[in-house]
Amino acid sequence: MAQTNEPEKIRLEDKQEEYLKLEVGKLNNEVGKLLDEANSREKYSITIITGVAGWVLANIRDEEFQLLIAISFIPFISTLVYGISVLFIYDNIKWIGEYLLKIENYYLENPSELDGKGWGWEKYYNFKNSNKRFVKTTKFLWVLQIVLCLTLFVVVYKKDSIFPKKSELQQTKCCKK
């Protein structure tokens, strides 16, 4: 049988059990705070995209092309920064989950059961979320935000072909009469 780095399971004293419960509670609280922070950064990113897109589209016919290009690039930069920071948050959550799983494997019965019947939230969560739908959806939404940012940038860059100037519209109406 292969040797592991895990110590043999021992009966916990009351103080140890209490400490373990407190530690797990603190870690679960930390995960909740990290998820809230990730959600708020996603909301900030979406707010910046919609706010800047609204302003840019309202001013798209202005002659200040360089200003429009610069401002339309803001959502891309902020989404990239927020996205990277959220990636680090999810890495931190994953590390906490790995540690909780280690605690569960050490202190709870039947740690090797992979059918969702073993004790502990991490085992149950890993079994039920084997397809990681939440993670896939979150990644898709961040990619969608990047695509929206780049689309805004392209719309500004190609504004003359998408939004003809008012004088050009009036000339085409005059010529058609």
Coordinates of N, CA and C in Angstrom, one line a residue:
M1 N 0.8 -1.2 0.0 CA 0.0 0.0 0.0 C 0.9 1.2 0.0
A2 N 0.5 2.2 -0.8 CA 1.3 3.4 -0.9 C 1.2 4.3 0.3
Q3 N 2.4 4.9 0.7 CA 2.5 5.7 1.8 C 1.9 7.1 1.4
T4 N 1.2 7.7 2.3 CA 0.7 9.1 2.1 C 1.3 10.0 3.2
N5 N 1.2 11.3 3.0 CA 1.7 12.2 3.9 C 0.7 12.5 5.1
E6 N -0.4 11.9 5.0 CA -1.5 12.1 6.0 C -1.1 11.3 7.2
P7 N -1.3 11.9 8.4 CA -1.1 11.1 9.6 C -2.2 10.1 9.8
E8 N -2.0 9.1 10.7 CA -3.1 8.2 11.0 C -4.2 8.9 11.7
K9 N -5.4 8.5 11.4 CA -6.6 9.1 12.0 C -6.6 8.8 13.5
I10 N -6.8 9.8 14.3 CA -6.9 9.7 15.7 C -8.2 10.3 16.2
R11 N -8.5 9.9 17.4 CA -9.7 10.4 18.0 C -9.4 11.8 18.5
L12 N -10.3 12.7 18.1 CA -10.1 14.1 18.5 C -10.5 14.4 19.9
E13 N -9.8 15.3 20.6 CA -10.2 15.7 21.9 C -11.2 16.8 21.7
D14 N -11.9 17.2 22.7 CA -13.0 18.2 22.6 C -12.5 19.5 22.1
K15 N -11.3 19.9 22.6 CA -10.7 21.2 22.1 C -10.3 21.2 20.7
Q16 N -9.8 20.0 20.2 CA -9.5 19.9 18.8 C -10.7 19.9 17.9
E17 N -11.8 19.2 18.4 CA -13.0 19.3 17.6 C -13.6 20.7 17.5
E18 N -13.5 21.4 18.6 CA -14.0 22.8 18.6 C -13.2 23.6 17.7
Y19 N -11.9 23.5 17.8 CA -11.0 24.2 16.9 C -11.3 23.9 15.4
L20 N -11.5 22.7 15.1 CA -11.8 22.3 13.7 C -13.1 22.9 13.2
K21 N -14.1 22.9 14.1 CA -15.4 23.5 13.8 C -15.3 25.0 13.5
L22 N -14.5 25.6 14.4 CA -14.3 27.1 14.2 C -13.6 27.4 12.9
E23 N -12.5 26.6 12.6 CA -11.7 26.8 11.4 C -12.6 26.6 10.2
V24 N -13.4 25.5 10.1 CA -14.2 25.2 9.0 C -15.2 26.4 8.8
G25 N -15.8 26.8 9.9 CA -16.7 28.0 9.9 C -16.1 29.2 9.3
K26 N -14.9 29.5 9.8 CA -14.2 30.7 9.3 C -13.9 30.6 7.8
L27 N -13.5 29.4 7.4 CA -13.2 29.2 6.0 C -14.4 29.3 5.1
N28 N -15.5 28.8 5.6 CA -16.8 28.9 4.8 C -17.2 30.4 4.8
N29 N -17.0 31.1 5.8 CA -17.3 32.5 5.9 C -16.4 33.3 4.8
E30 N -15.1 32.9 4.8 CA -14.2 33.5 3.8 C -14.6 33.2 2.4
V31 N -15.1 32.0 2.1 CA -15.5 31.6 0.8 C -16.7 32.5 0.4
G32 N -17.6 32.7 1.4 CA -18.8 33.6 1.1 C -18.4 35.0 0.8
K33 N -17.4 35.5 1.5 CA -17.0 36.9 1.2 C -16.3 37.0 -0.1
L34 N -15.5 35.9 -0.4 CA -14.8 35.9 -1.7 C -15.8 35.9 -2.9
L35 N -16.8 35.0 -2.7 CA -17.8 34.9 -3.8 C -18.6 36.3 -3.9
D36 N -18.9 36.9 -2.8 CA -19.5 38.2 -2.9 C -18.6 39.2 -3.6
E37 N -17.4 39.2 -3.3 CA -16.4 40.1 -4.0 C -16.3 39.8 -5.5
A38 N -16.3 38.6 -5.9 CA -16.2 38.2 -7.3 C -17.5 38.7 -8.0
N39 N -18.7 38.5 -7.3 CA -19.9 38.9 -7.9 C -20.0 40.5 -8.1
S40 N -19.5 41.2 -7.1 CA -19.5 42.6 -7.2 C -18.6 43.1 -8.3
R41 N -17.4 42.5 -8.5 CA -16.5 42.9 -9.6 C -17.1 42.6 -10.9
E42 N -17.9 41.5 -11.0 CA -18.6 41.2 -12.3 C -19.6 42.3 -12.6
K43 N -20.4 42.7 -11.5 CA -21.4 43.8 -11.7 C -20.7 45.1 -12.0
Y44 N -19.6 45.4 -11.4 CA -18.9 46.7 -11.7 C -18.4 46.7 -13.2
S45 N -17.9 45.5 -13.7 CA -17.5 45.4 -15.0 C -18.7 45.7 -16.0
I46 N -19.8 45.0 -15.7 CA -21.0 45.2 -16.6 C -21.5 46.6 -16.5
T47 N -21.4 47.2 -15.4 CA -21.9 48.6 -15.3 C -21.0 49.6 -16.1
I48 N -19.7 49.3 -16.0 CA -18.7 50.2 -16.8 C -19.0 50.0 -18.3
I49 N -19.2 48.7 -18.7 CA -19.4 48.5 -20.1 C -20.7 49.2 -20.6
T50 N -21.8 49.1 -19.9 CA -23.0 49.7 -20.3 C -23.0 51.2 -20.2
G51 N -22.3 51.7 -19.1 CA -22.2 53.2 -19.0 C -21.4 53.8 -20.1
V52 N -20.3 53.2 -20.4 CA -19.4 53.8 -21.4 C -20.0 53.6 -22.8
A53 N -20.6 52.4 -23.0 CA -21.3 52.2 -24.3 C -22.4 53.1 -24.5
G54 N -23.2 53.4 -23.5 CA -24.3 54.4 -23.7 C -23.7 55.8 -24.0
W55 N -22.7 56.2 -23.3 CA -22.1 57.5 -23.6 C -21.5 57.6 -25.0
V56 N -20.7 56.5 -25.4 CA -20.1 56.5 -26.7 C -21.1 56.5 -27.8
L57 N -22.2 55.7 -27.7 CA -23.2 55.6 -28.7 C -24.0 56.9 -28.8
A58 N -24.1 57.6 -27.7 CA -24.8 58.9 -27.7 C -24.0 60.0 -28.4
N59 N -22.7 59.8 -28.4 CA -21.7 60.8 -28.9 C -21.0 60.3 -30.2
I60 N -21.5 59.3 -30.8 CA -20.7 58.6 -31.8 C -20.5 59.5 -33.1
R61 N -21.4 60.4 -33.3 CA -21.3 61.3 -34.5 C -20.4 62.5 -34.3
D62 N -19.8 62.6 -33.1 CA -18.9 63.7 -32.8 C -17.6 63.6 -33.6
E63 N -17.0 64.6 -33.8 CA -15.8 64.6 -34.6 C -14.5 64.2 -33.8
E64 N -14.6 64.1 -32.5 CA -13.5 63.7 -31.7 C -13.2 62.2 -31.7
F65 N -12.7 61.8 -32.8 CA -12.5 60.3 -33.1 C -11.6 59.7 -32.1
Q66 N -10.4 60.4 -31.8 CA -9.4 59.9 -30.9 C -10.0 59.7 -29.5
L67 N -10.8 60.7 -29.1 CA -11.4 60.6 -27.7 C -12.4 59.5 -27.7
L68 N -13.2 59.3 -28.7 CA -14.1 58.1 -28.7 C -13.4 56.8 -28.7
I69 N -12.3 56.7 -29.4 CA -11.5 55.5 -29.4 C -10.9 55.2 -28.0
A70 N -10.4 56.3 -27.4 CA -9.8 56.1 -26.0 C -10.8 55.7 -25.0
I71 N -12.0 56.4 -25.1 CA -13.0 56.1 -24.1 C -13.6 54.7 -24.3
S72 N -13.7 54.3 -25.6 CA -14.3 53.0 -25.8 C -13.4 51.9 -25.4
F73 N -12.1 52.2 -25.2 CA -11.2 51.2 -24.7 C -11.2 51.0 -23.2
I74 N -11.8 51.9 -22.5 CA -11.9 51.8 -21.0 C -12.6 50.5 -20.5
P75 N -13.8 50.1 -21.1 CA -14.4 48.9 -20.6 C -13.5 47.7 -20.8
F76 N -12.8 47.6 -21.9 CA -11.9 46.5 -22.2 C -10.9 46.4 -21.1
I77 N -10.2 47.5 -20.8 CA -9.2 47.5 -19.8 C -9.8 47.1 -18.4
S78 N -10.9 47.7 -18.0 CA -11.4 47.5 -16.7 C -12.0 46.0 -16.6
T79 N -12.6 45.5 -17.7 CA -13.0 44.1 -17.7 C -11.9 43.2 -17.6
L80 N -10.8 43.5 -18.3 CA -9.6 42.6 -18.2 C -9.0 42.6 -16.8
V81 N -8.9 43.8 -16.2 CA -8.4 43.9 -14.8 C -9.3 43.2 -13.8
Y82 N -10.6 43.4 -13.9 CA -11.6 42.8 -13.0 C -11.6 41.3 -13.2
G83 N -11.5 40.9 -14.5 CA -11.5 39.4 -14.8 C -10.3 38.7 -14.2
I84 N -9.2 39.3 -14.3 CA -7.9 38.7 -13.8 C -8.0 38.6 -12.3
S85 N -8.5 39.7 -11.6 CA -8.6 39.6 -10.2 C -9.7 38.6 -9.7
V86 N -10.8 38.4 -10.5 CA -11.7 37.4 -10.1 C -11.1 36.0 -10.3
L87 N -10.3 35.8 -11.3 CA -9.6 34.6 -11.5 C -8.8 34.2 -10.3
F88 N -8.1 35.2 -9.7 CA -7.3 35.0 -8.5 C -8.2 34.7 -7.3
I89 N -9.4 35.3 -7.3 CA -10.3 35.0 -6.2 C -10.8 33.6 -6.3
Y90 N -11.1 33.1 -7.5 CA -11.6 31.8 -7.7 C -10.5 30.8 -7.3
D91 N -9.2 31.1 -7.6 CA -8.1 30.3 -7.2 C -8.0 30.2 -5.7
N92 N -8.2 31.3 -5.0 CA -8.2 31.3 -3.6 C -9.3 30.4 -3.0
I93 N -10.5 30.5 -3.6 CA -11.7 29.6 -3.2 C -11.3 28.2 -3.5
K94 N -10.7 27.9 -4.6 CA -10.3 26.5 -4.9 C -9.3 26.0 -3.9
W95 N -8.3 26.8 -3.5 CA -7.4 26.4 -2.4 C -8.1 26.1 -1.1
I96 N -9.0 26.9 -0.7 CA -9.8 26.7 0.5 C -10.5 25.4 0.4
G97 N -11.1 25.2 -0.8 CA -11.9 23.9 -1.0 C -11.0 22.7 -0.9
E98 N -9.8 22.8 -1.4 CA -8.8 21.7 -1.3 C -8.5 21.4 0.1
Y99 N -8.3 22.5 0.9 CA -7.9 22.3 2.3 C -9.1 21.7 3.1
L100 N -10.3 22.2 2.8 CA -11.5 21.6 3.5 C -11.7 20.1 3.1
L101 N -11.4 19.8 1.9 CA -11.5 18.4 1.5 C -10.4 17.6 2.2
K102 N -9.3 18.1 2.4 CA -8.2 17.4 3.2 C -8.7 17.2 4.6
I103 N -9.3 18.2 5.2 CA -9.8 18.1 6.6 C -10.9 17.0 6.6
E104 N -11.8 17.1 5.6 CA -12.9 16.1 5.6 C -12.3 14.6 5.4
N105 N -11.4 14.5 4.5 CA -10.8 13.2 4.3 C -10.1 12.6 5.6
Y106 N -9.5 13.5 6.4 CA -8.8 13.1 7.6 C -9.7 12.8 8.7
Y107 N -10.8 13.7 8.9 CA -11.6 13.5 10.1 C -12.9 12.8 9.9
L108 N -13.4 12.7 8.7 CA -14.7 12.1 8.5 C -14.6 10.7 8.0
E109 N -15.6 9.9 8.3 CA -15.7 8.5 7.8 C -15.8 8.4 6.3
N110 N -15.3 7.3 5.8 CA -15.5 7.0 4.3 C -14.9 8.1 3.4
P111 N -13.7 8.5 3.6 CA -13.2 9.6 2.8 C -13.0 9.3 1.4
S112 N -12.9 8.0 1.0 CA -12.6 7.7 -0.4 C -13.8 7.5 -1.2
E113 N -15.0 7.6 -0.6 CA -16.2 7.4 -1.4 C -16.4 8.6 -2.4
L114 N -16.5 8.3 -3.7 CA -16.6 9.3 -4.7 C -18.1 9.3 -5.3
D115 N -19.0 8.7 -4.6 CA -20.4 8.6 -5.1 C -21.3 9.6 -4.5
G116 N -20.7 10.6 -3.8 CA -21.6 11.6 -3.1 C -22.1 11.2 -1.8
K117 N -21.8 9.9 -1.4 CA -22.4 9.4 -0.1 C -21.4 9.7 1.1
G118 N -20.2 10.0 0.8 CA -19.3 10.3 1.8 C -19.6 11.6 2.6
W119 N -19.1 11.7 3.8 CA -19.4 12.9 4.5 C -18.6 14.1 4.1
G120 N -19.1 15.3 4.3 CA -18.4 16.5 4.0 C -18.9 17.2 2.8
W121 N -19.0 18.5 2.9 CA -19.5 19.4 1.8 C -18.6 19.3 0.6
E122 N -17.3 19.3 0.7 CA -16.5 19.3 -0.5 C -16.7 18.0 -1.3
K123 N -16.8 16.9 -0.7 CA -17.1 15.6 -1.4 C -18.4 15.7 -2.1
Y124 N -19.4 16.1 -1.4 CA -20.8 16.2 -2.0 C -20.8 17.2 -3.2
Y125 N -20.2 18.4 -3.0 CA -20.1 19.4 -4.0 C -19.4 18.9 -5.2
N126 N -18.2 18.3 -5.0 CA -17.4 17.7 -6.2 C -18.2 16.7 -6.9
F127 N -19.0 15.9 -6.2 CA -19.8 14.8 -6.9 C -20.9 15.4 -7.6
K128 N -21.7 16.3 -7.0 CA -22.8 16.9 -7.7 C -22.5 17.9 -8.8
N129 N -21.3 18.5 -8.7 CA -20.9 19.5 -9.7 C -19.8 19.0 -10.5
S130 N -19.8 17.8 -10.9 CA -18.7 17.2 -11.6 C -18.5 17.9 -13.0
N131 N -19.6 18.5 -13.5 CA -19.5 19.2 -14.8 C -19.2 20.7 -14.6
K132 N -19.2 21.1 -13.4 CA -18.8 22.5 -13.0 C -19.6 23.5 -13.8
R133 N -20.9 23.4 -13.9 CA -21.7 24.3 -14.7 C -21.6 25.7 -14.3
F134 N -21.5 26.0 -13.0 CA -21.3 27.3 -12.5 C -20.1 28.0 -13.0
V135 N -19.0 27.2 -12.9 CA -17.7 27.7 -13.4 C -17.7 28.0 -14.9
K136 N -18.3 27.0 -15.7 CA -18.4 27.2 -17.1 C -19.2 28.4 -17.5
T137 N -20.3 28.6 -16.8 CA -21.2 29.8 -17.0 C -20.5 31.1 -16.7
T138 N -19.8 31.1 -15.6 CA -19.1 32.3 -15.2 C -18.0 32.6 -16.2
K139 N -17.2 31.7 -16.6 CA -16.2 31.9 -17.6 C -16.8 32.4 -18.9
F140 N -17.9 31.8 -19.3 CA -18.6 32.3 -20.5 C -19.0 33.7 -20.4
L141 N -19.6 34.1 -19.3 CA -20.0 35.5 -19.1 C -18.8 36.5 -19.1
W142 N -17.7 36.1 -18.6 CA -16.5 37.0 -18.7 C -16.0 37.1 -20.1
V143 N -16.0 36.0 -20.8 CA -15.7 36.1 -22.3 C -16.6 36.9 -23.0
L144 N -17.9 36.8 -22.7 CA -19.0 37.6 -23.4 C -18.7 39.1 -23.1
Q145 N -18.3 39.4 -21.9 CA -18.0 40.8 -21.5 C -16.9 41.3 -22.4
I146 N -15.8 40.5 -22.5 CA -14.7 40.9 -23.3 C -15.1 41.1 -24.8
V147 N -16.0 40.2 -25.3 CA -16.5 40.4 -26.7 C -17.3 41.7 -26.8
L148 N -18.1 42.0 -25.9 CA -18.9 43.2 -25.9 C -18.0 44.4 -25.9
C149 N -16.9 44.4 -25.1 CA -16.0 45.5 -25.1 C -15.3 45.7 -26.4
L150 N -14.9 44.6 -27.0 CA -14.2 44.7 -28.3 C -15.2 45.1 -29.4
T151 N -16.4 44.7 -29.3 CA -17.4 45.1 -30.2 C -17.7 46.6 -30.2
L152 N -17.7 47.2 -29.0 CA -17.8 48.6 -28.8 C -16.6 49.3 -29.5
F153 N -15.5 48.8 -29.2 CA -14.3 49.4 -29.8 C -14.3 49.4 -31.4
V154 N -14.8 48.3 -31.9 CA -14.9 48.1 -33.4 C -16.0 49.1 -33.9
V155 N -17.1 49.2 -33.2 CA -18.2 50.1 -33.6 C -17.6 51.5 -33.7
V156 N -16.9 51.9 -32.7 CA -16.3 53.3 -32.7 C -15.3 53.4 -33.9
Y157 N -14.5 52.4 -34.0 CA -13.5 52.5 -35.1 C -14.1 52.5 -36.5
K158 N -15.2 51.8 -36.7 CA -15.9 51.8 -38.0 C -17.1 52.7 -38.0
K159 N -17.1 53.7 -37.2 CA -18.3 54.5 -37.0 C -18.8 55.2 -38.3
D160 N -17.8 55.6 -39.1 CA -18.2 56.3 -40.3 C -19.0 55.4 -41.3
S161 N -18.6 54.2 -41.4 CA -19.4 53.3 -42.2 C -20.7 52.8 -41.6
I162 N -20.8 52.8 -40.3 CA -22.0 52.3 -39.6 C -23.0 53.5 -39.4
F163 N -22.4 54.6 -39.0 CA -23.3 55.8 -38.7 C -22.8 56.9 -39.7
P164 N -23.5 57.1 -40.8 CA -23.1 58.2 -41.7 C -23.3 59.6 -41.0
K165 N -22.5 60.5 -41.4 CA -22.7 61.9 -40.8 C -24.0 62.5 -41.2
K166 N -24.6 63.4 -40.4 CA -25.9 64.0 -40.7 C -25.8 64.7 -42.1
S167 N -24.8 65.4 -42.4 CA -24.7 66.1 -43.6 C -24.8 65.2 -44.8
E168 N -24.1 64.0 -44.7 CA -24.2 63.0 -45.8 C -25.6 62.5 -45.9
L169 N -26.3 62.3 -44.8 CA -27.7 61.8 -44.9 C -28.6 62.9 -45.6
Q170 N -28.4 64.1 -45.3 CA -29.2 65.2 -45.9 C -28.9 65.3 -47.4
Q171 N -27.6 65.1 -47.8 CA -27.2 65.2 -49.2 C -27.9 64.1 -49.9
T172 N -27.9 62.9 -49.4 CA -28.5 61.8 -50.1 C -30.0 62.0 -50.2
K173 N -30.7 62.6 -49.2 CA -32.1 62.9 -49.3 C -32.3 64.0 -50.4
C174 N -31.4 65.0 -50.5 CA -31.6 66.0 -51.4 C -31.4 65.5 -52.9
C175 N -30.5 64.7 -53.0 CA -30.2 64.1 -54.4 C -31.3 63.2 -54.9
K176 N -32.0 62.5 -54.0 CA -33.0 61.6 -54.4 C -34.3 62.3 -54.8
K177 N -34.5 63.6 -54.4 CA -35.7 64.3 -54.8 C -35.7 64.6 -56.2

